[in-house]
Coordinates of C-alpha atoms in Angstrom, one line a residue:
X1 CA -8.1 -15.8 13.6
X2 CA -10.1 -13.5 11.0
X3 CA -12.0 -15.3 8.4
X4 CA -12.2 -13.9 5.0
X5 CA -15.4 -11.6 5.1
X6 CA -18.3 -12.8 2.9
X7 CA -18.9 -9.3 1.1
X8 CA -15.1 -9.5 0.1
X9 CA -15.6 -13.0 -1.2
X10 CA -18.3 -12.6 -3.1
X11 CA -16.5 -9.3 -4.5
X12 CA -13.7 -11.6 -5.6
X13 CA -15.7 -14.4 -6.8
X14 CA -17.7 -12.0 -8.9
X15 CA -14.6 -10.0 -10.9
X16 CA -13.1 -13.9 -10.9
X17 CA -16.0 -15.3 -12.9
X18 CA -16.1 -11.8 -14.9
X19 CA -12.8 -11.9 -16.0
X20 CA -12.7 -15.6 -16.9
X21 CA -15.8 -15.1 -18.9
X22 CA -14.0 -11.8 -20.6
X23 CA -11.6 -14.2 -21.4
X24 CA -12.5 -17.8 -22.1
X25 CA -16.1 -17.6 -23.5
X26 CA -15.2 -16.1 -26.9
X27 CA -12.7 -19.2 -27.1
X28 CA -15.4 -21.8 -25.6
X29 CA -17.7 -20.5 -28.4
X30 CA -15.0 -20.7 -31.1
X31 CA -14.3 -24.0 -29.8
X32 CA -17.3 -26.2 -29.9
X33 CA -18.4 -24.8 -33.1
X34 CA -14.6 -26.4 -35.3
X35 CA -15.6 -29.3 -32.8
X36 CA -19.1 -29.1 -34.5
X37 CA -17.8 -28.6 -38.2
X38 CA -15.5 -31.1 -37.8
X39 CA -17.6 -33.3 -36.3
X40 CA -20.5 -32.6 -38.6
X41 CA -19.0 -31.5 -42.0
X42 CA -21.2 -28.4 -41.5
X43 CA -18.6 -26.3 -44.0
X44 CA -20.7 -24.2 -45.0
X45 CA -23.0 -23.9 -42.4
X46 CA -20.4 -23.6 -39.1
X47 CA -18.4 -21.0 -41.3
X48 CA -20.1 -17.3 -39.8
X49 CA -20.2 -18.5 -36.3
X50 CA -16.6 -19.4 -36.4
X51 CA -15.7 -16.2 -38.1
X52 CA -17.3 -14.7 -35.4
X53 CA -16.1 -16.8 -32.6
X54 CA -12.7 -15.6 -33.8
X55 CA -13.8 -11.8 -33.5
X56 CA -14.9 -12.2 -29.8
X57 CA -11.6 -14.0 -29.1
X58 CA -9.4 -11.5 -30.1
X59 CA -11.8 -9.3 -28.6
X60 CA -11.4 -10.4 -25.3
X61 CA -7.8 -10.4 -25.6
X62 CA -7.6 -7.1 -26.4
X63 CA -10.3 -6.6 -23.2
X64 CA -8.1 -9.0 -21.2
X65 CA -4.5 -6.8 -22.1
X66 CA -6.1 -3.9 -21.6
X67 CA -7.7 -4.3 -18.1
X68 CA -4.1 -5.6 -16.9
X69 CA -1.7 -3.1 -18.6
X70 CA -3.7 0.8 -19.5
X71 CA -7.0 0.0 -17.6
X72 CA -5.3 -0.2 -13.9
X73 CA -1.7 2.3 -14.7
X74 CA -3.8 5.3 -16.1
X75 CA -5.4 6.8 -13.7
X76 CA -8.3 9.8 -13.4
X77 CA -8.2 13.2 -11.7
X78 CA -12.3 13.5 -10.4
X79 CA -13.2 17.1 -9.0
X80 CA -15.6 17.9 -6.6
X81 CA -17.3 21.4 -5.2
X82 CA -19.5 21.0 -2.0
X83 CA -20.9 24.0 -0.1
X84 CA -22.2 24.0 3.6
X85 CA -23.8 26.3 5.8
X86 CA -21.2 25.2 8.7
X87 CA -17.9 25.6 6.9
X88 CA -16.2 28.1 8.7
X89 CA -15.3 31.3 6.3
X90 CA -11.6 30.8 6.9
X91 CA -11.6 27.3 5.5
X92 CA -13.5 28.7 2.5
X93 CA -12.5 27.1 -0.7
X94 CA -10.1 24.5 1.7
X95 CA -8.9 21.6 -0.4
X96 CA -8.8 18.3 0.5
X97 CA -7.3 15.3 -1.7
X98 CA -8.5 12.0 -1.2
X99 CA -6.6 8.6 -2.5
X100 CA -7.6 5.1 -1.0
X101 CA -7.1 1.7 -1.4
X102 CA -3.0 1.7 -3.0
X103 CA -2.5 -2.3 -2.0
X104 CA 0.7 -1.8 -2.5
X105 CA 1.6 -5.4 -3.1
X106 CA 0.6 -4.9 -6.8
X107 CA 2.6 -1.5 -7.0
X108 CA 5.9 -3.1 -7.4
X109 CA 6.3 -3.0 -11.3
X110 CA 4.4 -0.3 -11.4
X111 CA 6.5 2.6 -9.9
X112 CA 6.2 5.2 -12.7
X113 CA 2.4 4.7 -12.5
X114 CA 2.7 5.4 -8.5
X115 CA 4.9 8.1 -8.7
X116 CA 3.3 10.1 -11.5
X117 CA 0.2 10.1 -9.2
X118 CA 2.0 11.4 -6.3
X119 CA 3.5 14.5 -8.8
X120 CA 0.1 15.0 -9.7
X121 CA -1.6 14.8 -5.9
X122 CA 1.1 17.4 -5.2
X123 CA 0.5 19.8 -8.3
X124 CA -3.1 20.0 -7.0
X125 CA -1.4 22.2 -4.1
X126 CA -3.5 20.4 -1.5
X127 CA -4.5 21.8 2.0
X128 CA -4.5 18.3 3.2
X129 CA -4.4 14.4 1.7
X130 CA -6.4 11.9 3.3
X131 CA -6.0 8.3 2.4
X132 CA -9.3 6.2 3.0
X133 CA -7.0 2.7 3.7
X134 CA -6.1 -0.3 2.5
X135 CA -2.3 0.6 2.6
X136 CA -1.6 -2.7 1.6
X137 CA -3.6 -6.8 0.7
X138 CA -1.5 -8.5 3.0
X139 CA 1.6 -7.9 5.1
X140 CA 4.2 -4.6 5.8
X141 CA 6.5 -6.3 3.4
X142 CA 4.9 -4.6 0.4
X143 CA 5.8 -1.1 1.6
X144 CA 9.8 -1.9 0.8
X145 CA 10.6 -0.3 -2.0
X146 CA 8.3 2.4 -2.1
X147 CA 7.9 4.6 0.9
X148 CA 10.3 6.9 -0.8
X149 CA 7.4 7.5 -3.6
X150 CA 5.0 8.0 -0.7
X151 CA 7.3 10.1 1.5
X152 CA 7.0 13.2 -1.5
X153 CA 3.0 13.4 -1.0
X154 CA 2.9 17.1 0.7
X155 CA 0.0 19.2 2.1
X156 CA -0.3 22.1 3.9
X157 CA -1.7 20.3 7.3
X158 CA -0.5 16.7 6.2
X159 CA -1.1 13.8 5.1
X160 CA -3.9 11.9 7.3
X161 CA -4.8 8.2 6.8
X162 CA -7.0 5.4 8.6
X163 CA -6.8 1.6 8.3
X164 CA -8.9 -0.6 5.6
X165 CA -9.9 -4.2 6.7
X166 CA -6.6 -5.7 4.5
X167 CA -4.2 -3.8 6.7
X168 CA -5.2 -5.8 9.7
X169 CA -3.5 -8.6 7.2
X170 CA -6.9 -11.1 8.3
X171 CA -6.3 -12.6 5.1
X172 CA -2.5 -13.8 5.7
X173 CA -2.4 -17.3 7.7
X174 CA -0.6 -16.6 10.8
X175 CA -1.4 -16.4 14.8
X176 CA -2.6 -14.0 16.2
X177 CA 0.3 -12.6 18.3
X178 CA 1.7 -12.2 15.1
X179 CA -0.9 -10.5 13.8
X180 CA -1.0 -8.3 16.0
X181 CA 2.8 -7.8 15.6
X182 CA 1.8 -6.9 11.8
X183 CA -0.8 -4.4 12.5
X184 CA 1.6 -3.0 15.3
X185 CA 4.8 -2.8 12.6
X186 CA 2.8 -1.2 9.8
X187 CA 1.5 1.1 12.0
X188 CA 4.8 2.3 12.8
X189 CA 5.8 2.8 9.5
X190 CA 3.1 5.0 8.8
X191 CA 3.9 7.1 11.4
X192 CA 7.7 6.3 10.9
X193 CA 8.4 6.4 7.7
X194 CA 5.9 7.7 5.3
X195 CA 5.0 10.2 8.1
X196 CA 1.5 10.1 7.9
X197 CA -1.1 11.2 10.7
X198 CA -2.8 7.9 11.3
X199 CA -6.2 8.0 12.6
X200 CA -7.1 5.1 14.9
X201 CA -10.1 6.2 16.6
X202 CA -8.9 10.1 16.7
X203 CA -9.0 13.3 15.3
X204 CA -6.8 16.7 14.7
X205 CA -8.0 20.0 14.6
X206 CA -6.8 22.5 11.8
X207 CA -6.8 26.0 12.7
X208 CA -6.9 29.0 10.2
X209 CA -6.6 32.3 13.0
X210 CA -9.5 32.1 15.2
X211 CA -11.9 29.4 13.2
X212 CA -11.2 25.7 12.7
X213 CA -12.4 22.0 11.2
X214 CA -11.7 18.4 12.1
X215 CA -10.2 15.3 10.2
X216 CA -11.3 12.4 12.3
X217 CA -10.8 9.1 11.2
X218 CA -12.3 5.5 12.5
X219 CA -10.6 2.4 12.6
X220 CA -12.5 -0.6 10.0
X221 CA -16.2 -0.7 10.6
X222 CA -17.7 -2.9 8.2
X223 CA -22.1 -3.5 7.8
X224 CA -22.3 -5.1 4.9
X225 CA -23.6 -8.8 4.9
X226 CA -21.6 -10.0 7.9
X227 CA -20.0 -7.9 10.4
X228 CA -16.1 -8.5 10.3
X229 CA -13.3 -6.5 11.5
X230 CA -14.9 -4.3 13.8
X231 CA -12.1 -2.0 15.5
X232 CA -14.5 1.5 14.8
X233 CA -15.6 3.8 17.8
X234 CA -16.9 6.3 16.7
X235 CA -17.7 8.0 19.4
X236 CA -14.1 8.0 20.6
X237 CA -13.1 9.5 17.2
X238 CA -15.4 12.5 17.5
X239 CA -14.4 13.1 21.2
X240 CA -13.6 16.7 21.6
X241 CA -15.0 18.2 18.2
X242 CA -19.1 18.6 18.7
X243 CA -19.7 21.2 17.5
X244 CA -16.5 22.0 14.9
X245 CA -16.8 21.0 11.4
X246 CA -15.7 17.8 11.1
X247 CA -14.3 15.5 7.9
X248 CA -14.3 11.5 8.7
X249 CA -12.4 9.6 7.7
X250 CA -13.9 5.5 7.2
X251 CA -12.8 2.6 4.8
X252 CA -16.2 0.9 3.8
X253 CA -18.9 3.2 2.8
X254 CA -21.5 1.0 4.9
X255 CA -20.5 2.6 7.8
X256 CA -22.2 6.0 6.8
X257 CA -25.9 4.4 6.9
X258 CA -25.1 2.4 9.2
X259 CA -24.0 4.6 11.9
X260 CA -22.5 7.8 10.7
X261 CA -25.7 9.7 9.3
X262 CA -28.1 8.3 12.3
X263 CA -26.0 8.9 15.3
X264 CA -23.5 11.7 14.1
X265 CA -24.0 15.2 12.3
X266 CA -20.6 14.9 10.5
X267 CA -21.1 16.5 7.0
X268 CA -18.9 14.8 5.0
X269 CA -17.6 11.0 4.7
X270 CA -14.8 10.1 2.8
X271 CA -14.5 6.3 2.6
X272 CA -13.5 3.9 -0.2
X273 CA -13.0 -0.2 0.1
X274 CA -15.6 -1.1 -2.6
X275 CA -12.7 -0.8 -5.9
X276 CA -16.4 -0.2 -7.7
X277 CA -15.6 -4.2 -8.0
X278 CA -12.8 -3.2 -10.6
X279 CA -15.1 -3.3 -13.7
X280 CA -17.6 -0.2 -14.5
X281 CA -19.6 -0.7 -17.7
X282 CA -22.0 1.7 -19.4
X283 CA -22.2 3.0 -15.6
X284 CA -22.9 -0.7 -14.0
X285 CA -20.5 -1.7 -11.6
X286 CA -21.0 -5.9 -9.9
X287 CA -19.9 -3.8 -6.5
X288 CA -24.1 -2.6 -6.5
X289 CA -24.8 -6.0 -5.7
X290 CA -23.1 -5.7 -2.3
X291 CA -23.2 -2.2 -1.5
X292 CA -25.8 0.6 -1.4
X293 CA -23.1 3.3 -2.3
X294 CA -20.3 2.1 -4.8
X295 CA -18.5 5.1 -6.3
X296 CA -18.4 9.0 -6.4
X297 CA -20.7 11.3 -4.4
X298 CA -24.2 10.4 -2.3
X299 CA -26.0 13.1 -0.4
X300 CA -28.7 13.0 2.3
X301 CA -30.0 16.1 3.9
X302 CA -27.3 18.0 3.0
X303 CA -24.5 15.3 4.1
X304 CA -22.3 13.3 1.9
X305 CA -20.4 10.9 1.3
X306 CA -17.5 10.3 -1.1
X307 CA -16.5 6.7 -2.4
X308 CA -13.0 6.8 -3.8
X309 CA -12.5 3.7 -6.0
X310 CA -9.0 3.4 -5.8
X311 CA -5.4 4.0 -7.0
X312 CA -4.9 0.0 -6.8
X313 CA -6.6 -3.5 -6.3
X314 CA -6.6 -6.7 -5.0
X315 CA -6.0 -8.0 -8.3
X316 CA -4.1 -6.8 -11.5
X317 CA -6.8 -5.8 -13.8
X318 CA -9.4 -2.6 -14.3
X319 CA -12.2 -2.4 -17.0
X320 CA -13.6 1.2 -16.7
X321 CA -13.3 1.4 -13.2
X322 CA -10.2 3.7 -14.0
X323 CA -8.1 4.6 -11.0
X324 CA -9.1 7.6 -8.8
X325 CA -7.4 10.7 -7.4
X326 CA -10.4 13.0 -5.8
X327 CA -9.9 16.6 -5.3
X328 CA -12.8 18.0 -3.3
X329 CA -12.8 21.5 -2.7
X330 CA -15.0 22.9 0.4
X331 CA -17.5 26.4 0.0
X332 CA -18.8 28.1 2.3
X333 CA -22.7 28.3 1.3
X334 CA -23.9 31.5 -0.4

Protein backbone atom coordinates (compact mmCIF):
# COMPACT_ATOMS: atom_id res chain seq x y z
CA UNK A 1 0.00 0.00 0.00
CA UNK A 2 1.28 3.69 -0.91
CA UNK A 3 2.03 5.87 2.02
CA UNK A 4 1.26 9.47 1.98
CA UNK A 5 4.47 11.09 0.49
CA UNK A 6 6.46 13.33 2.84
CA UNK A 7 6.66 16.46 0.39
CA UNK A 8 2.84 16.23 0.13
CA UNK A 9 2.53 16.15 3.92
CA UNK A 10 4.52 18.76 4.72
CA UNK A 11 2.69 20.77 1.76
CA UNK A 12 -0.52 20.10 3.73
CA UNK A 13 0.70 20.55 7.13
CA UNK A 14 2.14 23.90 6.02
CA UNK A 15 -1.33 25.62 4.23
CA UNK A 16 -3.06 23.77 7.48
CA UNK A 17 -1.10 25.76 10.09
CA UNK A 18 -1.39 28.88 7.56
CA UNK A 19 -4.79 28.94 7.36
CA UNK A 20 -5.53 28.28 11.05
CA UNK A 21 -3.17 31.06 11.86
CA UNK A 22 -5.19 33.35 9.05
CA UNK A 23 -7.94 32.52 11.02
CA UNK A 24 -7.58 31.96 14.74
CA UNK A 25 -4.57 34.21 15.79
CA UNK A 26 -6.44 37.61 15.43
CA UNK A 27 -9.12 35.92 17.83
CA UNK A 28 -6.36 34.29 20.23
CA UNK A 29 -4.99 37.83 20.41
CA UNK A 30 -8.41 39.44 20.94
CA UNK A 31 -8.94 36.83 23.43
CA UNK A 32 -6.35 36.90 26.12
CA UNK A 33 -6.22 40.60 26.08
CA UNK A 34 -10.63 40.91 27.52
CA UNK A 35 -9.10 37.83 29.61
CA UNK A 36 -6.39 40.38 30.64
CA UNK A 37 -8.74 43.42 31.23
CA UNK A 38 -10.94 41.53 32.87
CA UNK A 39 -8.69 39.97 34.87
CA UNK A 40 -6.64 43.03 35.59
CA UNK A 41 -9.09 46.00 35.40
CA UNK A 42 -6.62 47.33 32.80
CA UNK A 43 -9.70 49.66 31.19
CA UNK A 44 -7.85 51.89 30.00
CA UNK A 45 -4.77 50.37 29.34
CA UNK A 46 -6.14 46.89 27.44
CA UNK A 47 -8.53 49.26 25.38
CA UNK A 48 -6.09 49.78 21.84
CA UNK A 49 -5.00 46.34 21.74
CA UNK A 50 -8.50 45.03 21.87
CA UNK A 51 -9.56 47.52 19.37
CA UNK A 52 -7.12 46.22 17.41
CA UNK A 53 -7.50 42.61 18.14
CA UNK A 54 -10.98 43.20 16.75
CA UNK A 55 -9.53 44.68 13.41
CA UNK A 56 -7.33 41.52 12.72
CA UNK A 57 -10.38 39.31 13.45
CA UNK A 58 -12.52 40.63 11.08
CA UNK A 59 -9.56 40.79 9.01
CA UNK A 60 -9.02 37.30 8.83
CA UNK A 61 -12.50 36.60 8.20
CA UNK A 62 -12.70 38.51 5.40
CA UNK A 63 -9.09 36.63 4.41
CA UNK A 64 -10.73 33.37 5.52
CA UNK A 65 -14.17 34.00 3.05
CA UNK A 66 -12.22 35.16 0.50
CA UNK A 67 -9.66 32.29 0.06
CA UNK A 68 -12.79 29.76 0.11
CA UNK A 69 -15.30 31.60 -2.09
CA UNK A 70 -13.37 34.44 -5.01
CA UNK A 71 -9.71 33.37 -4.26
CA UNK A 72 -10.23 29.54 -5.65
CA UNK A 73 -13.58 30.25 -8.42
CA UNK A 74 -11.80 33.16 -10.22
CA UNK A 75 -9.38 32.05 -12.12
CA UNK A 76 -6.35 33.72 -14.41
CA UNK A 77 -5.55 33.51 -18.11
CA UNK A 78 -1.25 33.57 -18.02
CA UNK A 79 0.38 33.95 -21.66
CA UNK A 80 3.45 32.83 -22.67
CA UNK A 81 5.79 33.32 -26.03
CA UNK A 82 8.91 30.97 -26.33
CA UNK A 83 11.05 30.83 -29.42
CA UNK A 84 13.50 27.90 -30.38
CA UNK A 85 15.92 27.29 -32.93
CA UNK A 86 14.32 23.56 -33.41
CA UNK A 87 10.62 24.43 -33.92
CA UNK A 88 9.87 23.36 -37.14
CA UNK A 89 8.52 26.43 -39.42
CA UNK A 90 5.18 24.78 -39.88
CA UNK A 91 4.42 24.64 -36.24
CA UNK A 92 5.39 28.38 -36.15
CA UNK A 93 3.23 30.30 -33.79
CA UNK A 94 1.51 26.52 -32.61
CA UNK A 95 -0.56 26.89 -29.53
CA UNK A 96 -0.64 24.81 -26.87
CA UNK A 97 -3.01 25.25 -23.61
CA UNK A 98 -1.96 23.85 -20.46
CA UNK A 99 -4.51 23.21 -17.35
CA UNK A 100 -3.34 20.79 -14.46
CA UNK A 101 -4.28 19.71 -11.19
CA UNK A 102 -8.66 19.95 -11.50
CA UNK A 103 -9.12 17.49 -8.23
CA UNK A 104 -12.31 17.23 -9.20
CA UNK A 105 -13.59 16.13 -5.92
CA UNK A 106 -13.87 19.88 -4.93
CA UNK A 107 -15.46 20.79 -8.41
CA UNK A 108 -18.85 19.70 -7.44
CA UNK A 109 -20.54 22.98 -6.28
CA UNK A 110 -18.53 24.73 -8.35
CA UNK A 111 -19.77 23.87 -11.97
CA UNK A 112 -20.14 27.46 -13.36
CA UNK A 113 -16.52 28.11 -12.17
CA UNK A 114 -15.48 24.81 -14.22
CA UNK A 115 -17.43 25.41 -17.08
CA UNK A 116 -16.64 29.06 -17.64
CA UNK A 117 -12.95 27.86 -17.81
CA UNK A 118 -13.61 25.33 -20.37
CA UNK A 119 -15.54 28.28 -22.70
CA UNK A 120 -12.54 30.21 -22.14
CA UNK A 121 -9.75 27.24 -22.86
CA UNK A 122 -11.86 26.93 -26.05
CA UNK A 123 -12.13 30.72 -27.08
CA UNK A 124 -8.28 30.64 -27.01
CA UNK A 125 -8.73 28.42 -30.33
CA UNK A 126 -6.04 26.05 -29.15
CA UNK A 127 -3.93 23.71 -31.39
CA UNK A 128 -3.82 21.27 -28.63
CA UNK A 129 -4.68 21.13 -24.53
CA UNK A 130 -2.50 19.30 -22.31
CA UNK A 131 -3.51 18.56 -18.79
CA UNK A 132 -0.36 18.19 -16.46
CA UNK A 133 -2.60 15.55 -13.87
CA UNK A 134 -4.08 15.23 -10.97
CA UNK A 135 -7.63 14.49 -12.56
CA UNK A 136 -8.90 13.85 -9.29
CA UNK A 137 -7.62 13.64 -4.83
CA UNK A 138 -9.05 10.41 -4.48
CA UNK A 139 -11.16 7.90 -6.40
CA UNK A 140 -13.11 7.88 -10.15
CA UNK A 141 -16.26 8.76 -8.29
CA UNK A 142 -15.49 12.44 -8.51
CA UNK A 143 -15.68 12.49 -12.33
CA UNK A 144 -19.79 11.82 -12.05
CA UNK A 145 -21.34 14.71 -12.77
CA UNK A 146 -18.93 16.49 -14.77
CA UNK A 147 -17.39 14.75 -17.71
CA UNK A 148 -20.05 16.50 -19.77
CA UNK A 149 -18.11 19.94 -18.74
CA UNK A 150 -14.88 18.25 -19.65
CA UNK A 151 -16.14 16.49 -22.81
CA UNK A 152 -16.62 20.42 -24.64
CA UNK A 153 -12.64 21.11 -24.16
CA UNK A 154 -11.71 21.00 -28.11
CA UNK A 155 -8.34 21.40 -30.00
CA UNK A 156 -7.19 20.99 -33.16
CA UNK A 157 -4.97 17.73 -32.36
CA UNK A 158 -6.75 16.97 -28.99
CA UNK A 159 -6.74 16.98 -25.75
CA UNK A 160 -3.55 15.09 -24.16
CA UNK A 161 -3.26 14.32 -20.44
CA UNK A 162 -0.78 12.29 -18.02
CA UNK A 163 -1.40 10.99 -14.46
CA UNK A 164 -0.47 13.08 -11.11
CA UNK A 165 0.47 11.02 -7.96
CA UNK A 166 -3.45 11.55 -6.50
CA UNK A 167 -4.83 9.67 -9.51
CA UNK A 168 -3.10 6.55 -8.50
CA UNK A 169 -5.77 7.14 -5.40
CA UNK A 170 -2.42 6.15 -2.83
CA UNK A 171 -4.18 8.28 -0.48
CA UNK A 172 -7.63 6.18 -0.31
CA UNK A 173 -7.33 3.13 2.20
CA UNK A 174 -8.03 0.18 0.18
CA UNK A 175 -5.96 -3.06 -1.22
CA UNK A 176 -4.11 -3.04 -3.63
CA UNK A 177 -6.13 -5.18 -6.21
CA UNK A 178 -8.42 -2.56 -5.84
CA UNK A 179 -6.23 -0.14 -6.40
CA UNK A 180 -5.23 -1.20 -9.16
CA UNK A 181 -8.90 -1.65 -10.29
CA UNK A 182 -9.06 2.31 -9.56
CA UNK A 183 -6.19 3.42 -11.56
CA UNK A 184 -7.43 0.87 -14.33
CA UNK A 185 -11.31 2.41 -14.25
CA UNK A 186 -10.17 6.01 -14.39
CA UNK A 187 -8.12 5.31 -16.96
CA UNK A 188 -10.77 4.20 -18.98
CA UNK A 189 -12.77 7.06 -18.51
CA UNK A 190 -10.26 9.23 -19.73
CA UNK A 191 -10.05 7.51 -22.80
CA UNK A 192 -13.83 6.64 -22.66
CA UNK A 193 -15.48 9.31 -21.77
CA UNK A 194 -13.85 12.61 -21.64
CA UNK A 195 -11.81 11.32 -24.73
CA UNK A 196 -8.67 12.44 -23.85
CA UNK A 197 -5.20 11.03 -25.34
CA UNK A 198 -3.69 9.73 -22.07
CA UNK A 199 0.00 9.56 -21.91
CA UNK A 200 1.29 6.60 -19.87
CA UNK A 201 4.82 6.31 -20.85
CA UNK A 202 4.07 7.38 -24.73
CA UNK A 203 3.97 9.87 -27.19
CA UNK A 204 1.95 11.18 -30.57
CA UNK A 205 3.37 12.81 -33.37
CA UNK A 206 1.51 15.92 -34.96
CA UNK A 207 2.13 16.55 -38.44
CA UNK A 208 1.64 19.87 -40.31
CA UNK A 209 2.59 18.58 -44.32
CA UNK A 210 6.01 17.38 -44.35
CA UNK A 211 7.35 18.75 -40.68
CA UNK A 212 6.23 17.59 -37.31
CA UNK A 213 6.59 17.83 -33.13
CA UNK A 214 5.85 15.42 -30.22
CA UNK A 215 3.59 15.49 -27.11
CA UNK A 216 5.04 12.85 -24.83
CA UNK A 217 3.96 12.43 -21.59
CA UNK A 218 5.46 10.24 -18.43
CA UNK A 219 3.61 8.56 -15.91
CA UNK A 220 4.30 10.22 -11.94
CA UNK A 221 7.97 10.61 -11.29
CA UNK A 222 8.47 12.26 -8.11
CA UNK A 223 12.40 13.56 -6.56
CA UNK A 224 11.52 15.66 -4.10
CA UNK A 225 12.35 14.56 -0.37
CA UNK A 226 11.44 10.92 -0.75
CA UNK A 227 10.90 9.10 -3.81
CA UNK A 228 7.13 7.85 -4.08
CA UNK A 229 5.08 6.79 -6.80
CA UNK A 230 7.51 6.09 -9.32
CA UNK A 231 5.56 4.69 -12.52
CA UNK A 232 7.91 7.26 -15.08
CA UNK A 233 10.17 5.83 -17.98
CA UNK A 234 11.22 8.15 -19.66
CA UNK A 235 13.04 6.60 -21.92
CA UNK A 236 9.98 4.58 -23.06
CA UNK A 237 8.07 7.85 -23.57
CA UNK A 238 10.63 9.36 -25.97
CA UNK A 239 10.93 6.08 -27.95
CA UNK A 240 10.58 6.89 -31.48
CA UNK A 241 10.97 10.82 -31.51
CA UNK A 242 15.01 11.64 -31.20
CA UNK A 243 15.40 13.91 -32.99
CA UNK A 244 11.63 15.60 -33.54
CA UNK A 245 10.72 18.43 -31.33
CA UNK A 246 9.30 17.18 -28.54
CA UNK A 247 6.76 18.76 -25.66
CA UNK A 248 6.66 16.45 -22.22
CA UNK A 249 4.40 16.08 -20.50
CA UNK A 250 5.27 15.44 -16.31
CA UNK A 251 3.16 16.06 -13.04
CA UNK A 252 5.92 17.25 -10.47
CA UNK A 253 8.37 19.74 -11.68
CA UNK A 254 11.29 17.80 -9.84
CA UNK A 255 11.43 15.49 -12.53
CA UNK A 256 13.01 18.19 -14.90
CA UNK A 257 16.32 18.48 -12.81
CA UNK A 258 16.20 15.47 -11.81
CA UNK A 259 16.20 13.63 -15.04
CA UNK A 260 14.67 15.53 -17.88
CA UNK A 261 17.44 18.33 -18.52
CA UNK A 262 20.54 15.74 -17.72
CA UNK A 263 19.58 12.81 -19.78
CA UNK A 264 17.10 14.27 -22.43
CA UNK A 265 17.26 17.37 -24.94
CA UNK A 266 13.41 17.86 -24.71
CA UNK A 267 12.97 21.69 -24.86
CA UNK A 268 10.08 22.25 -23.06
CA UNK A 269 8.45 20.70 -19.76
CA UNK A 270 5.12 21.28 -18.84
CA UNK A 271 4.39 19.93 -15.31
CA UNK A 272 2.29 21.25 -12.42
CA UNK A 273 1.63 19.19 -8.81
CA UNK A 274 3.15 21.98 -6.55
CA UNK A 275 -0.70 24.24 -6.29
CA UNK A 276 2.25 27.04 -5.54
CA UNK A 277 1.08 25.49 -1.86
CA UNK A 278 -2.33 27.44 -2.49
CA UNK A 279 -1.14 30.79 -0.92
CA UNK A 280 1.26 33.37 -2.97
CA UNK A 281 2.05 36.53 -0.99
CA UNK A 282 3.95 39.60 -2.20
CA UNK A 283 5.45 36.80 -4.58
CA UNK A 284 6.36 34.19 -1.64
CA UNK A 285 4.70 31.03 -1.97
CA UNK A 286 5.39 27.98 1.40
CA UNK A 287 5.67 25.57 -1.85
CA UNK A 288 9.70 27.18 -2.18
CA UNK A 289 10.32 25.31 0.81
CA UNK A 290 9.92 21.99 -0.94
CA UNK A 291 10.55 22.61 -4.44
CA UNK A 292 13.23 24.32 -6.53
CA UNK A 293 10.69 25.41 -9.24
CA UNK A 294 7.11 26.35 -7.80
CA UNK A 295 5.17 28.45 -10.44
CA UNK A 296 5.40 29.94 -14.02
CA UNK A 297 8.43 29.68 -16.31
CA UNK A 298 12.26 28.41 -15.50
CA UNK A 299 14.82 28.30 -18.24
CA UNK A 300 18.30 26.57 -18.55
CA UNK A 301 20.26 26.75 -21.69
CA UNK A 302 17.63 27.58 -23.68
CA UNK A 303 15.08 24.72 -22.13
CA UNK A 304 12.10 25.29 -20.01
CA UNK A 305 9.93 24.45 -17.96
CA UNK A 306 6.35 25.57 -17.14
CA UNK A 307 4.72 25.03 -13.57
CA UNK A 308 0.91 25.37 -13.96
CA UNK A 309 -0.50 25.97 -10.50
CA UNK A 310 -3.74 24.80 -10.94
CA UNK A 311 -7.47 25.08 -11.75
CA UNK A 312 -8.23 23.21 -8.35
CA UNK A 313 -6.80 21.83 -4.90
CA UNK A 314 -6.68 19.52 -2.38
CA UNK A 315 -8.37 21.80 -0.16
CA UNK A 316 -11.07 24.60 -0.63
CA UNK A 317 -9.18 27.73 -0.21
CA UNK A 318 -6.69 30.05 -2.50
CA UNK A 319 -4.90 33.26 -1.16
CA UNK A 320 -3.16 34.74 -4.31
CA UNK A 321 -2.28 31.68 -5.76
CA UNK A 322 -5.31 32.43 -8.18
CA UNK A 323 -6.20 29.53 -10.51
CA UNK A 324 -4.22 29.06 -13.81
CA UNK A 325 -5.17 28.55 -17.49
CA UNK A 326 -1.65 28.84 -19.45
CA UNK A 327 -1.62 29.63 -23.10
CA UNK A 328 1.86 29.14 -24.49
CA UNK A 329 2.40 30.01 -27.86
CA UNK A 330 5.63 28.36 -29.80
CA UNK A 331 8.13 30.72 -32.39
CA UNK A 332 10.27 29.72 -34.44
CA UNK A 333 13.55 31.77 -33.53
CA UNK A 334 14.41 34.83 -35.64
Amino acid sequence: MSIYPENMKFLLMIGSVLVAALFLLPQLVWFLTWAAGKIFAFRVAYKPFLIASCVLVALSLCVFVYGYTAGRTHYEVKHVDLEFGTLPQAFDGYRIVQISDLHLGLMHGCEDFLSAAVDEINSMNPDAICFTGDLVSGTHEEMDGLTPILQKLSAKDGVFSVMGNHDYAPYVKMDDSLREKEISVLQERVRGELAWVLLLNQNRVIKRGNDSIAIAGVENQSYSFTRHLQYGDLKKALKGVDGVFTVLLSHDPTHWRAEILPETGVPLTLSGHTHAAQIKIFGFTPASWVFKETDGLYEEDGRYLYVNIGLGGVVPFRLGATPEITVIDLHCKR
